[in-house]
PDB file of C-alpha atoms in Angstrom:
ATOM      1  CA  UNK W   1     -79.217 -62.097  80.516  1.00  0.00           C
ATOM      2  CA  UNK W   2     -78.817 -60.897  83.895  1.00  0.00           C
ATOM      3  CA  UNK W   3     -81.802 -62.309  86.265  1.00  0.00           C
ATOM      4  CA  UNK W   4     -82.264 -58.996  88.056  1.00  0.00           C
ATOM      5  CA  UNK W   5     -81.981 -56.837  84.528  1.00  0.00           C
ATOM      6  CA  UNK W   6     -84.761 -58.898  82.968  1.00  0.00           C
ATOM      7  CA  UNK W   7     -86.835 -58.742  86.110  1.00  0.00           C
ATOM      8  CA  UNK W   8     -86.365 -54.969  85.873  1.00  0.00           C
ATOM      9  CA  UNK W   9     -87.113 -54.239  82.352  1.00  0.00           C
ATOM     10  CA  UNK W  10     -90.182 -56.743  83.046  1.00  0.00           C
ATOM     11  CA  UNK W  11     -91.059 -53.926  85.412  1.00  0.00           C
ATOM     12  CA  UNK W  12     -91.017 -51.127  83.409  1.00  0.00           C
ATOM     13  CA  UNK W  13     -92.693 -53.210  80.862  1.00  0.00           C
ATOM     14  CA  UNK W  14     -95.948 -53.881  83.216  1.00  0.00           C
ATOM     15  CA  UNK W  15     -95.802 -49.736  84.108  1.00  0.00           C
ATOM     16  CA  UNK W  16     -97.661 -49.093  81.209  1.00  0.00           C
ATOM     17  CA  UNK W  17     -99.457 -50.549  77.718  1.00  0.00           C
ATOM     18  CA  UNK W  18     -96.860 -48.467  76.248  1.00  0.00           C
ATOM     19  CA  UNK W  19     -93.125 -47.835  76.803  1.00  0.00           C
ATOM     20  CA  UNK W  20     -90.394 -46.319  75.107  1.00  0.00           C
ATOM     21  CA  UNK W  21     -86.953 -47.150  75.616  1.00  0.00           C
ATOM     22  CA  UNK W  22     -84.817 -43.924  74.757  1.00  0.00           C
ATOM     23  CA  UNK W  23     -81.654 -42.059  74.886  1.00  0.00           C
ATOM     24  CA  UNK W  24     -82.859 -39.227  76.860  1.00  0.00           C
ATOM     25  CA  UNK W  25     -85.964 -37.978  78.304  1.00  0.00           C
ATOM     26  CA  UNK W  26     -89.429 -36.831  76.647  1.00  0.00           C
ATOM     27  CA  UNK W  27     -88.434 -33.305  77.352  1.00  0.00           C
ATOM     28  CA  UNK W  28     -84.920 -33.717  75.933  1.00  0.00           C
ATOM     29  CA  UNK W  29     -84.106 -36.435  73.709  1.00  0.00           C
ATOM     30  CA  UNK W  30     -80.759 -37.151  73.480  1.00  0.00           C
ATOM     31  CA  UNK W  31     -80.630 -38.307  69.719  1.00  0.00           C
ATOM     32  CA  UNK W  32     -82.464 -37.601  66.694  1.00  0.00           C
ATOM     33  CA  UNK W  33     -84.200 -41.272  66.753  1.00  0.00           C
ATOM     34  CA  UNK W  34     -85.655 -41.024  69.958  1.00  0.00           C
ATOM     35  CA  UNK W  35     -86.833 -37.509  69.503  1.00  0.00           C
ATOM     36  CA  UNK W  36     -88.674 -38.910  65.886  1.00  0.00           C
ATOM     37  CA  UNK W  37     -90.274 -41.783  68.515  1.00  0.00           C
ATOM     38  CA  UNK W  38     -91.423 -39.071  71.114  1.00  0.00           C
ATOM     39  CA  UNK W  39     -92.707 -36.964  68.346  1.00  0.00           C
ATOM     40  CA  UNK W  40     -94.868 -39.673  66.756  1.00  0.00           C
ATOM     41  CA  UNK W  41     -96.519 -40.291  70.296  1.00  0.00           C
ATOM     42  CA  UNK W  42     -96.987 -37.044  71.127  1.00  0.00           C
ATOM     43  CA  UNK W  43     -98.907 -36.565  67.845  1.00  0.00           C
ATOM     44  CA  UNK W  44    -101.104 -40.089  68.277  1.00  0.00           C
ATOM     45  CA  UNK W  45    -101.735 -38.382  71.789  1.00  0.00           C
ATOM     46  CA  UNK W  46    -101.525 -41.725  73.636  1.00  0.00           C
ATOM     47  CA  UNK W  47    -100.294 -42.497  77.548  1.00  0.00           C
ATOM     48  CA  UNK W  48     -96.540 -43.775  77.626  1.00  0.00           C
ATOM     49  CA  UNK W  49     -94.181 -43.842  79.741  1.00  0.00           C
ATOM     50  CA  UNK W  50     -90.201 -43.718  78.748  1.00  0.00           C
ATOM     51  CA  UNK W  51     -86.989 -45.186  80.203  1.00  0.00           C
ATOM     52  CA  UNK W  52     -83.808 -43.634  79.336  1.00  0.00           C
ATOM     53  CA  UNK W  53     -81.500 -45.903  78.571  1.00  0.00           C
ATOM     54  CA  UNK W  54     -78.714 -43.670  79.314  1.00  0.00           C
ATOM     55  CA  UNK W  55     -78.832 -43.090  82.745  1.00  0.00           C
ATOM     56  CA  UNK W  56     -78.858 -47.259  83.297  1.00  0.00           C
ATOM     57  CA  UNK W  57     -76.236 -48.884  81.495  1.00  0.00           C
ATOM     58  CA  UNK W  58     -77.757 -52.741  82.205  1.00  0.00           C
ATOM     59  CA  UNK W  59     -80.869 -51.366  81.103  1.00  0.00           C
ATOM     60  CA  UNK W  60     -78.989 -50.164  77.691  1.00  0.00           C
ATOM     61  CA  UNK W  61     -77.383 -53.127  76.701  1.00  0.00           C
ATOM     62  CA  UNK W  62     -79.968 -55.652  78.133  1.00  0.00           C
ATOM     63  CA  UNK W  63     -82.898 -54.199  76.252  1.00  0.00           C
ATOM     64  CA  UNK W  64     -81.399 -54.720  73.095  1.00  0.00           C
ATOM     65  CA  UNK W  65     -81.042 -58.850  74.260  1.00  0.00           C
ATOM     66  CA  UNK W  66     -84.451 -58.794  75.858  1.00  0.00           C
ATOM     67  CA  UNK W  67     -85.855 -58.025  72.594  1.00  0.00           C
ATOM     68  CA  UNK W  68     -83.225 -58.969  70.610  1.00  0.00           C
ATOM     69  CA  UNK W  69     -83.514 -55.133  68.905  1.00  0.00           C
ATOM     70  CA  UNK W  70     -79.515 -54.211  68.628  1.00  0.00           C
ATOM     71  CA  UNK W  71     -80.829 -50.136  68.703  1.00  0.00           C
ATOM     72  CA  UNK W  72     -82.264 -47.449  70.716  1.00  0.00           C
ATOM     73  CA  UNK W  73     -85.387 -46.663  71.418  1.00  0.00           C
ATOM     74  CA  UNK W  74     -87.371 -49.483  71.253  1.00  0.00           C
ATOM     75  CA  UNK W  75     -91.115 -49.143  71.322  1.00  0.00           C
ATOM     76  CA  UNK W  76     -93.078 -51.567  73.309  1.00  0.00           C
ATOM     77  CA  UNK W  77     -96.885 -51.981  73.111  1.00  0.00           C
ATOM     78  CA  UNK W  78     -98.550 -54.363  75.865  1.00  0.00           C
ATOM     79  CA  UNK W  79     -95.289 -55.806  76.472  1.00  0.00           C
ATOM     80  CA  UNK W  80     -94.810 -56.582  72.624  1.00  0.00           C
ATOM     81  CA  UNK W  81     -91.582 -55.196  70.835  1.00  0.00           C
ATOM     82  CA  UNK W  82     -92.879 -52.677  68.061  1.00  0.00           C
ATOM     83  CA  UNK W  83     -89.225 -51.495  66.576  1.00  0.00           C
ATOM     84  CA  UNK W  84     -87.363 -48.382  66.751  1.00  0.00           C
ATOM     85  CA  UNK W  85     -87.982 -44.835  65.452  1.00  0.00           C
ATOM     86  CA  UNK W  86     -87.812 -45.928  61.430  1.00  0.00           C
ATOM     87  CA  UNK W  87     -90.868 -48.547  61.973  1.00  0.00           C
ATOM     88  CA  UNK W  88     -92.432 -46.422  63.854  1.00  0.00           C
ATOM     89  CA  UNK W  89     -92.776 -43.583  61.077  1.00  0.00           C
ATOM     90  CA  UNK W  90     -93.194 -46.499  58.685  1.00  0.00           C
ATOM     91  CA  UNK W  91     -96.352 -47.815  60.957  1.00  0.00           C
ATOM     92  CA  UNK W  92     -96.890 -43.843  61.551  1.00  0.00           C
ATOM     93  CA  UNK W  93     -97.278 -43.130  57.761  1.00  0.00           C
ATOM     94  CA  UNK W  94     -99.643 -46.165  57.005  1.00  0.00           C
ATOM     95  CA  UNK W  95    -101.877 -45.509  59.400  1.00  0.00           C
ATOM     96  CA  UNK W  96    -101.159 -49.007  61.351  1.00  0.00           C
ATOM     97  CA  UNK W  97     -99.887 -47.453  64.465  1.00  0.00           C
ATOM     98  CA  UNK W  98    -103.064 -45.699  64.867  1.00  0.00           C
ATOM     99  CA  UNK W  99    -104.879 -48.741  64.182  1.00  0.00           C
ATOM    100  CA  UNK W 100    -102.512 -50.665  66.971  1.00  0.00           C
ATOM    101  CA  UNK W 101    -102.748 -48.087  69.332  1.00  0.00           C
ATOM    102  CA  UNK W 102    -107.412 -47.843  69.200  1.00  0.00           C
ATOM    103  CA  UNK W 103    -107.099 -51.885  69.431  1.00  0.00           C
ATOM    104  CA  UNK W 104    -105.030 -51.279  72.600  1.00  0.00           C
TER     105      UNK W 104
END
């Protein structure tokens, strides 16, 4: 991976305990899997902070080898790959996203 592309997701990484790598923004998600992951936070009501992948192509492609996640979005927690939209419902649904999210 690109030096300067790690560095930068590193970045947005430190930002904030939580990040969400998405096609789109929080206002308008530009799929129906990162507008699932937007929904799930805005129901936990917890601080994040989003990156849209589609307005940085580097970012795009070199998220998915920085955490070795081939799809978009990616949740992060404390720097910590959580999954994409499907895990996130899964965690969602079991009450373990909750439960990540009060540790944090």
């Amino acid at each position: 991976m690109n030096p300067e592309i790690k560095q930068k997701i590193e970045g947005y990484l430190n930002s904030s305990d939580i990040v969400l790598f998405m096609k789109g923004t929080t206002e308008f998600p530009m799929c129906g899997f990162s507008a699932r992951a937007i929904a799930i936070l805005k129901e936990l009501n917890v601080p994040f902070e989003t990156v849209n992948v589609l307005e940085d192509v580097e970012i795009r492609e070199g998220i998915k080898a920085y955490g070795n996640w081939p799809t978009i979005p990616q949740l992060y927690i404390k720097k910590e790959l959580v999954g994409g939209s499907d895990i996130m419902m899964e965690m969602y649904q079991a009450g373990e996203l909750q439960e990540m999210f009060a540790k944090n």
